[in-house]
Coordinates of C-alpha atoms in Angstrom, one line a residue:
M1297 CA -12.6 26.5 16.8
S1298 CA -13.6 25.5 13.2
A1299 CA -11.2 26.1 10.3
E1300 CA -11.6 29.2 8.3
T1301 CA -13.3 28.7 4.9
I1302 CA -12.0 30.0 1.6
C1303 CA -14.0 30.0 -1.6
L1304 CA -12.0 30.2 -4.9
I1305 CA -14.0 31.4 -7.9
T1306 CA -13.3 30.9 -11.6
P1307 CA -15.4 31.3 -14.8
R1308 CA -13.5 28.3 -16.3
H1309 CA -13.0 24.6 -15.8
I1310 CA -10.5 23.8 -13.2
S1311 CA -8.7 21.6 -15.7
Y1312 CA -8.0 24.9 -17.6
N1313 CA -6.5 26.5 -14.5
P1314 CA -3.7 24.4 -12.9
R1315 CA -2.7 27.5 -10.9
L1316 CA -6.1 27.5 -9.1
V1317 CA -5.8 23.7 -8.4
K1318 CA -2.3 24.2 -6.9
E1319 CA -3.5 27.0 -4.7
A1320 CA -6.6 25.1 -3.6
D1321 CA -4.4 22.1 -2.7
A1322 CA -2.0 24.3 -0.8
L1323 CA -4.8 26.0 1.2
Q1324 CA -6.5 22.7 2.0
E1325 CA -3.2 21.2 3.2
A1326 CA -2.6 24.3 5.4
G1327 CA -5.8 23.5 7.3
Y1328 CA -8.4 25.8 5.6
Q1329 CA -11.7 24.5 4.4
V1330 CA -11.6 25.1 0.6
R1331 CA -14.5 25.3 -1.9
V1332 CA -14.2 26.1 -5.6
A1333 CA -17.0 27.6 -7.6
A1334 CA -16.5 27.2 -11.3
V1335 CA -18.3 27.1 -14.7
S1336 CA -18.7 23.9 -16.7
H1337 CA -18.8 24.6 -20.5
S1338 CA -17.6 21.3 -22.0
A1339 CA -18.4 17.6 -21.4
E1340 CA -14.8 16.7 -22.2
R1341 CA -13.3 19.2 -19.8
A1342 CA -15.9 18.2 -17.2
E1343 CA -14.4 14.6 -17.3
L1344 CA -11.0 16.0 -16.7
D1345 CA -12.3 18.1 -13.8
E1346 CA -13.8 14.9 -12.3
Q1347 CA -10.4 13.1 -12.7
L1348 CA -8.6 16.0 -11.0
M1349 CA -11.1 15.8 -8.1
E1350 CA -10.7 12.1 -7.4
D1351 CA -8.0 12.4 -4.8
R1352 CA -8.7 15.9 -3.4
A1353 CA -10.2 16.9 -0.1
W1354 CA -11.6 20.3 -1.2
T1355 CA -14.9 20.5 -2.9
L1356 CA -15.9 21.7 -6.4
T1357 CA -19.3 23.1 -7.3
T1358 CA -20.2 24.2 -10.8
V1359 CA -22.5 26.3 -12.9
H1360 CA -23.6 23.9 -15.7
A1361 CA -23.7 25.7 -19.0
R1362 CA -23.0 22.9 -21.4
R1363 CA -25.0 23.1 -24.6
T1364 CA -25.4 19.3 -24.9
R1365 CA -28.3 19.2 -22.4
A1366 CA -31.6 21.2 -22.4
R1367 CA -31.4 23.0 -19.1
P1368 CA -27.7 23.9 -19.2
A1369 CA -28.2 25.0 -22.9
L1370 CA -31.0 27.3 -21.8
R1371 CA -28.7 28.7 -19.1
W1372 CA -26.0 29.3 -21.6
M1373 CA -28.4 31.0 -24.0
A1374 CA -30.0 33.2 -21.3
A1375 CA -26.5 34.3 -20.1
S1376 CA -25.4 35.0 -23.6
V1377 CA -28.5 37.2 -24.4
R1378 CA -28.1 38.9 -21.0
Q1379 CA -24.5 39.8 -21.7
R1380 CA -25.3 41.1 -25.2
V1381 CA -28.1 43.3 -23.8
A1382 CA -25.8 44.6 -21.1
Q1383 CA -23.1 45.5 -23.6
T1384 CA -25.7 47.4 -25.7
L1385 CA -26.9 49.3 -22.7
Y1386 CA -23.5 49.8 -21.1
P1387 CA -22.8 53.3 -22.7
L1388 CA -26.1 54.6 -21.2
F1389 CA -25.8 52.8 -17.8
P1390 CA -22.1 52.0 -17.3
R1391 CA -22.3 51.4 -13.5
Q1392 CA -25.4 49.2 -13.6
M1393 CA -24.4 47.2 -16.8
R1394 CA -20.7 46.9 -16.2
D1395 CA -20.5 43.5 -14.5
A1396 CA -23.0 41.7 -16.7
A1397 CA -21.5 43.2 -19.8
Y1398 CA -18.0 41.9 -18.8
S1399 CA -18.7 38.6 -17.2
R1400 CA -21.3 36.3 -18.8
Y1401 CA -22.0 34.2 -15.8
V1402 CA -21.6 36.8 -13.1
H1403 CA -25.1 36.2 -11.6
E1404 CA -24.8 32.4 -11.6
L1405 CA -21.4 32.6 -10.0
V1406 CA -22.6 34.9 -7.3
S1407 CA -25.4 32.5 -6.5
L1408 CA -23.1 29.5 -6.5
A1409 CA -20.3 31.1 -4.5
A1410 CA -22.6 32.7 -1.9
E1411 CA -24.9 29.7 -1.3
E1412 CA -22.5 28.7 1.6
S1413 CA -20.8 31.4 3.6
A1414 CA -17.0 31.7 3.5
D1415 CA -14.5 33.9 5.4
F1416 CA -12.6 34.7 2.2
Y1417 CA -13.6 34.8 -1.4
I1418 CA -10.7 34.8 -4.0
A1419 CA -11.3 35.4 -7.7
H1420 CA -9.2 33.6 -10.3
N1421 CA -9.4 35.5 -13.6
L1422 CA -10.8 39.0 -13.8
E1423 CA -14.2 37.7 -15.0
A1424 CA -14.7 36.1 -11.6
L1425 CA -13.9 39.3 -9.6
P1426 CA -17.3 41.0 -9.7
A1427 CA -18.9 37.8 -8.5
A1428 CA -16.4 37.3 -5.7
W1429 CA -17.0 40.9 -4.6
Q1430 CA -20.7 40.4 -4.5
A1431 CA -20.4 37.2 -2.5
A1432 CA -18.0 38.8 -0.1
Q1433 CA -20.4 41.7 0.4
M1434 CA -23.3 39.3 1.1
H1435 CA -21.3 37.5 3.8
D1436 CA -19.3 40.4 5.2
A1437 CA -16.2 38.4 4.1
L1438 CA -12.7 39.2 2.8
L1439 CA -12.1 39.7 -0.9
G1440 CA -9.0 38.5 -2.8
F1441 CA -7.8 38.3 -6.4
D1442 CA -5.1 36.3 -8.2
A1443 CA -3.8 38.1 -11.2
E1444 CA -2.3 35.6 -13.7
D1445 CA -2.1 38.5 -16.2
F1446 CA -2.0 42.2 -16.4
H1447 CA -5.4 42.2 -18.0
R1448 CA -5.7 45.7 -19.4
G1449 CA -2.2 45.1 -20.9
E1450 CA -3.5 42.2 -23.0
F1451 CA -4.8 44.7 -25.5
P1452 CA -2.7 46.8 -27.9
E1453 CA -2.4 50.4 -26.8
E1454 CA -4.4 51.7 -29.8
D1455 CA -7.3 49.3 -29.1
D1456 CA -10.5 51.2 -28.3
S1457 CA -12.8 48.1 -28.1
L1458 CA -15.6 47.8 -25.6
R1459 CA -13.9 44.7 -24.1
K1460 CA -10.8 46.8 -23.2
T1461 CA -13.0 49.5 -21.7
L1462 CA -14.8 47.0 -19.6
T1463 CA -11.6 45.4 -18.5
E1464 CA -10.2 48.7 -17.3
H1465 CA -13.5 49.6 -15.5
V1466 CA -13.7 46.3 -13.7
E1467 CA -10.1 46.6 -12.6
E1468 CA -10.6 50.2 -11.4
R1469 CA -13.8 49.3 -9.5
Y1470 CA -12.7 46.1 -7.7
L1471 CA -9.0 45.8 -7.3
A1472 CA -8.8 48.7 -4.9
A1473 CA -11.6 46.9 -2.9
C1474 CA -9.5 43.7 -2.5
D1475 CA -8.0 42.8 0.9
H1476 CA -5.5 40.5 -0.8
I1477 CA -4.0 40.3 -4.3
T1478 CA -1.4 38.0 -5.7
A1479 CA 0.2 38.2 -9.1
A1480 CA 2.0 35.6 -11.3
S1481 CA 5.1 37.8 -11.8
E1482 CA 6.9 40.7 -10.2
G1483 CA 6.2 42.7 -13.4
I1484 CA 2.4 42.2 -13.2
A1485 CA 2.5 43.1 -9.5
D1486 CA 4.4 46.3 -10.2
A1487 CA 2.2 47.3 -13.2
Y1488 CA -1.0 47.0 -11.1
A1489 CA 0.5 49.0 -8.2
E1490 CA 1.7 51.7 -10.5
T1491 CA -1.4 51.9 -12.7
L1492 CA -4.1 51.7 -10.1
G1493 CA -2.3 53.2 -7.1
I1494 CA -2.9 50.1 -5.0
Q1495 CA -0.5 48.3 -2.6
K1496 CA 1.8 46.1 -4.6
P1497 CA 0.4 42.5 -4.9
D1498 CA 2.4 39.6 -3.6
A1499 CA 4.2 37.9 -6.5
V1500 CA 3.7 34.1 -6.6
L1501 CA 5.3 32.5 -9.6
N1502 CA 3.2 30.0 -11.6
V1503 CA 5.7 27.1 -11.0
F1504 CA 5.1 23.4 -10.6
P1505 CA 5.5 20.9 -7.8
P1506 CA 9.0 19.2 -7.8
D1507 CA 7.3 15.8 -7.9
E1508 CA 6.3 16.4 -11.5
R1509 CA 9.9 16.0 -12.6
E1510 CA 9.6 12.2 -12.8
G1511 CA 7.3 9.3 -12.8
Q1512 CA 4.4 10.8 -14.8
T1513 CA 5.2 9.7 -18.3
P1514 CA 5.3 6.1 -19.6
P1515 CA 8.9 5.1 -20.2
E1516 CA 8.4 4.0 -23.8
E1517 CA 7.0 7.5 -24.6
L1518 CA 10.1 9.2 -23.0
K1519 CA 12.2 7.3 -25.5
E1520 CA 10.4 9.0 -28.3
E1521 CA 11.1 12.5 -27.0
K1522 CA 14.6 13.0 -28.5
P1523 CA 16.6 11.1 -31.2
E1524 CA 20.0 9.9 -30.2
D1525 CA 23.1 12.0 -31.1
V1526 CA 21.3 15.3 -31.5
I1527 CA 21.2 18.4 -29.3
S1528 CA 17.5 19.2 -29.0
L1529 CA 16.1 22.7 -28.8
Y1530 CA 12.7 22.4 -27.3
W1531 CA 9.6 24.7 -27.4
Y1532 CA 6.0 23.8 -26.5
S1533 CA 2.6 25.4 -26.3
Q1534 CA -1.0 24.4 -26.9
V1535 CA -0.7 26.1 -30.3
I1536 CA 2.2 26.2 -32.7
G1537 CA 1.5 29.4 -34.6
P1538 CA 2.8 32.8 -35.8
D1539 CA 4.1 35.6 -33.6
R1540 CA 5.7 33.1 -31.2
G1541 CA 9.4 33.6 -32.3
L1542 CA 9.5 30.3 -34.0
Q1543 CA 10.6 31.7 -37.4
D1544 CA 13.6 33.2 -35.6
A1545 CA 14.5 29.7 -34.3
L1546 CA 14.4 28.4 -37.8
R1547 CA 16.6 31.2 -39.0
A1548 CA 19.1 30.4 -36.2
L1549 CA 19.5 26.7 -37.1
P1550 CA 21.7 27.2 -40.2
R1551 CA 24.1 29.2 -37.9
L1552 CA 24.5 26.2 -35.5
D1553 CA 26.1 22.8 -35.7
E1554 CA 24.1 20.3 -37.6
R1555 CA 23.7 18.2 -34.5
V1556 CA 21.3 21.0 -33.2
H1557 CA 17.7 20.2 -34.0
L1558 CA 14.5 22.0 -33.2
T1559 CA 11.6 20.1 -31.5
L1560 CA 8.2 21.7 -31.2
R1561 CA 5.2 20.4 -29.2
G1562 CA 1.6 21.4 -29.7
R1563 CA -1.1 21.7 -32.4
W1564 CA -0.6 23.7 -35.5
A1565 CA -2.6 26.9 -35.9
D1566 CA -4.7 26.9 -39.0
G1567 CA -2.6 27.4 -42.1
F1568 CA 0.7 27.8 -40.2
E1569 CA 2.2 24.3 -40.8
E1570 CA 2.6 24.7 -44.5
E1571 CA 4.1 28.1 -44.1
F1572 CA 6.5 27.0 -41.4
R1573 CA 7.7 23.8 -43.1
G1574 CA 8.1 25.8 -46.3
L1575 CA 10.4 28.2 -44.5
A1576 CA 12.4 25.2 -43.0
Q1577 CA 12.9 23.9 -46.5
E1578 CA 14.0 27.3 -47.7
F1579 CA 16.6 27.5 -45.0
G1580 CA 17.7 23.9 -45.7
V1581 CA 16.9 22.7 -42.1
D1582 CA 13.6 20.8 -42.6
Y1583 CA 15.4 17.5 -41.7
R1584 CA 16.3 19.2 -38.3
L1585 CA 12.7 20.0 -37.5
R1586 CA 10.6 17.6 -35.3
V1587 CA 7.0 18.1 -34.2
L1588 CA 5.4 16.2 -31.2
P1589 CA 1.8 16.1 -30.2
P1590 CA 0.5 17.8 -27.1
A1591 CA 1.1 16.1 -23.7
P1592 CA -0.9 16.1 -20.5
P1593 CA 0.0 19.0 -18.1
E1594 CA 1.3 16.6 -15.5
Q1595 CA 3.9 15.2 -18.0
L1596 CA 5.3 18.5 -19.3
V1597 CA 8.1 18.8 -16.8
E1598 CA 9.3 15.2 -17.3
R1599 CA 9.1 15.5 -21.1
A1600 CA 11.0 18.8 -21.1
A1601 CA 13.8 17.1 -19.1
Q1602 CA 14.6 14.8 -22.1
H1603 CA 15.7 17.8 -24.2
D1604 CA 18.8 19.9 -24.0
V1605 CA 17.8 23.6 -24.2
G1606 CA 14.4 25.2 -23.7
L1607 CA 13.3 28.1 -25.9
A1608 CA 11.1 30.9 -24.4
L1609 CA 10.7 33.2 -27.4
E1610 CA 8.0 35.7 -26.2
Q1611 CA 7.6 38.6 -28.6
G1612 CA 6.3 41.2 -26.2
H1613 CA 3.5 42.4 -28.6
T1614 CA 1.4 43.6 -25.7
R1615 CA 2.4 45.0 -22.3
N1616 CA 1.0 41.8 -20.6
R1617 CA 3.2 39.6 -22.8
D1618 CA 6.2 41.7 -21.9
L1619 CA 5.5 41.5 -18.1
C1620 CA 4.4 37.9 -17.7
V1621 CA 6.6 34.9 -17.0
T1622 CA 5.5 32.1 -19.3
N1623 CA 4.8 28.7 -17.8
K1624 CA 7.2 27.1 -20.3
M1625 CA 10.2 29.0 -18.9
L1626 CA 9.5 27.8 -15.4
V1627 CA 8.8 24.2 -16.6
Y1628 CA 12.2 24.2 -18.3
I1629 CA 14.0 25.2 -15.2
L1630 CA 12.2 22.7 -13.0
A1631 CA 13.0 20.1 -15.6
G1632 CA 16.7 20.9 -15.3
C1633 CA 16.7 22.3 -18.9
P1634 CA 18.8 25.4 -19.6
V1635 CA 16.8 28.3 -21.2
V1636 CA 17.3 30.7 -24.0
A1637 CA 14.8 33.5 -23.6
T1638 CA 13.9 36.7 -25.4
D1639 CA 14.5 39.9 -23.5
T1640 CA 11.1 40.8 -22.1
T1641 CA 10.6 42.4 -18.7
G1642 CA 9.2 39.2 -17.1
Q1643 CA 11.8 36.8 -18.6
R1644 CA 14.7 39.1 -17.9
R1645 CA 13.9 39.0 -14.1
I1646 CA 14.1 35.2 -14.1
C1647 CA 17.3 35.2 -16.1
E1648 CA 18.9 37.7 -13.7
D1649 CA 17.8 35.4 -10.8
V1650 CA 19.4 32.2 -12.4
P1651 CA 22.0 33.5 -14.8
A1652 CA 24.1 30.3 -15.0
A1653 CA 21.1 28.4 -16.4
T1654 CA 19.7 31.0 -18.8
R1655 CA 20.7 33.2 -21.7
L1656 CA 18.9 36.4 -22.9
C1657 CA 18.7 37.6 -26.5
P1658 CA 17.0 40.5 -28.2
I1659 CA 13.5 39.9 -29.8
G1660 CA 13.6 39.3 -33.5
N1661 CA 17.4 38.8 -33.8
A1662 CA 18.1 35.3 -35.2
E1663 CA 21.9 35.8 -35.1
A1664 CA 21.8 36.8 -31.4
L1665 CA 19.5 33.8 -30.7
A1666 CA 22.0 31.5 -32.4
E1667 CA 24.9 32.9 -30.4
A1668 CA 23.0 32.5 -27.1
I1669 CA 22.2 28.9 -28.0
R1670 CA 25.8 28.3 -29.1
S1671 CA 27.1 29.6 -25.7
L1672 CA 25.2 26.7 -24.0
V1673 CA 26.0 23.9 -26.4
V1674 CA 29.5 24.9 -27.5
D1675 CA 30.8 21.8 -25.7
D1676 CA 29.7 19.1 -23.3
T1677 CA 31.1 20.9 -20.3
A1678 CA 29.2 24.2 -21.0
L1679 CA 25.9 22.3 -21.5
Q1680 CA 26.5 20.2 -18.4
Q1681 CA 27.2 23.2 -16.2
A1682 CA 24.1 25.0 -17.4
T1683 CA 22.0 21.8 -16.9
E1684 CA 23.3 21.5 -13.3
A1685 CA 22.5 25.1 -12.7
A1686 CA 19.0 24.7 -13.9
R1687 CA 18.5 21.6 -11.8
S1688 CA 19.7 23.4 -8.7
A1689 CA 17.4 26.3 -9.4
G1690 CA 14.5 23.9 -9.9
A1691 CA 15.2 22.1 -6.7
E1692 CA 15.9 25.2 -4.5
R1693 CA 13.9 28.0 -5.9
C1694 CA 11.7 27.7 -9.0
N1695 CA 9.2 25.1 -7.7
W1696 CA 5.8 25.2 -6.1
E1697 CA 7.1 24.1 -2.7
E1698 CA 8.9 27.4 -2.4
E1699 CA 6.2 29.6 -4.0
K1700 CA 3.2 28.2 -2.2
E1701 CA 4.7 29.5 1.1
K1702 CA 4.4 33.1 -0.3
L1703 CA 0.7 32.4 -1.0
L1704 CA 0.0 30.9 2.4
R1705 CA 1.9 33.7 4.2
A1706 CA -0.2 36.3 2.3
V1707 CA -3.5 34.5 3.1
R1708 CA -2.5 34.2 6.8
D1709 CA -1.5 37.8 7.0
T1710 CA -4.8 39.0 5.5
L1711 CA -6.9 36.8 7.8
S1712 CA -4.9 37.8 10.8
M1713 CA -5.3 41.5 10.0
E1714 CA -9.1 41.0 9.7
S1715 CA -9.2 39.1 13.0
N1716 CA -7.2 41.9 14.8
T1717 CA -9.5 44.6 13.3
A1718 CA -12.6 42.7 14.5
R1719 CA -11.2 42.6 18.0

């Protein structure tokens, strides 16, 4: 009997979606035949995709839409025009125009995904879901969706944009049709179940493999992570910008021992560096601020492990940001780095699960943030105990070896139910 085939679909580069890569690896290792259908927008990202695929057994096929070559550029242009036309006509023909108005490459992804039959089509990112549904219909196959976000909750409540309307309509049309849904946090799973009246998705945290805790970073670079004789508060993201809670971290520094420094990793948002450094000078803590360049995803855990306390300062501006569990929080724990987190729904659940390694504080309260940090670094014993608790949580619970079993169990159960129904 041949292995069951699973096709994962994404409108992005796989190098933009480490969660998809982890899931494809896990499914392949479990004995399924795995194929990924993706869209290629960037030559630089395409090179990273190729590097990721060098030692993988599953296959990657792509829609080429890079504007650096004639045929892909024409494909990009045609898809862009098609989407704009569909958005214009959507108010008149919502059912017919919905998918093309929402997902630019829906037709190309359907063709790519359906060119070989699969037993199970799983969409990653909501823009891939209409294509996955059509491919599943063409081959009488199962349909799945992985919700990394509560997508309608990415918009402010008062937003009345076409994009929000399309997002809600795509969710309402296709999520109820899914045979299998996973979500990146319990909060996202609960929100979809309550909002759409569907069975609660299986929560699979977006954690990392335990082998990423060491051996990924050149030793000489690790030495540059943290100066000696300081206690390093660490925050990272792709972009260092406003509305991330970083101003509160600066306001907390003067309330803490001078050995406590703030280390940021990422690229500055346009215009924010001058504002932020000016604020640091105003508070007299500019000498306690350090900024590091971005690091490759596979090095994030090991680099975080060089610091003392991780900061997860989500502001909860939208419902999705309130419900999600940020990658950084899970990276810190896997790295054995205690966490101070703002009190959002998603982060609160993790803190309740590993209380000895975490501290919660209200959003926008620099004094409470300073007190939470102080409770971890008040002396070497307190910091060591919290560090050991984080290491234990990373080894025993907050790692991909644990979470992938939830994914595999959900996939097995869905395929088993389909097999029993067929009989």
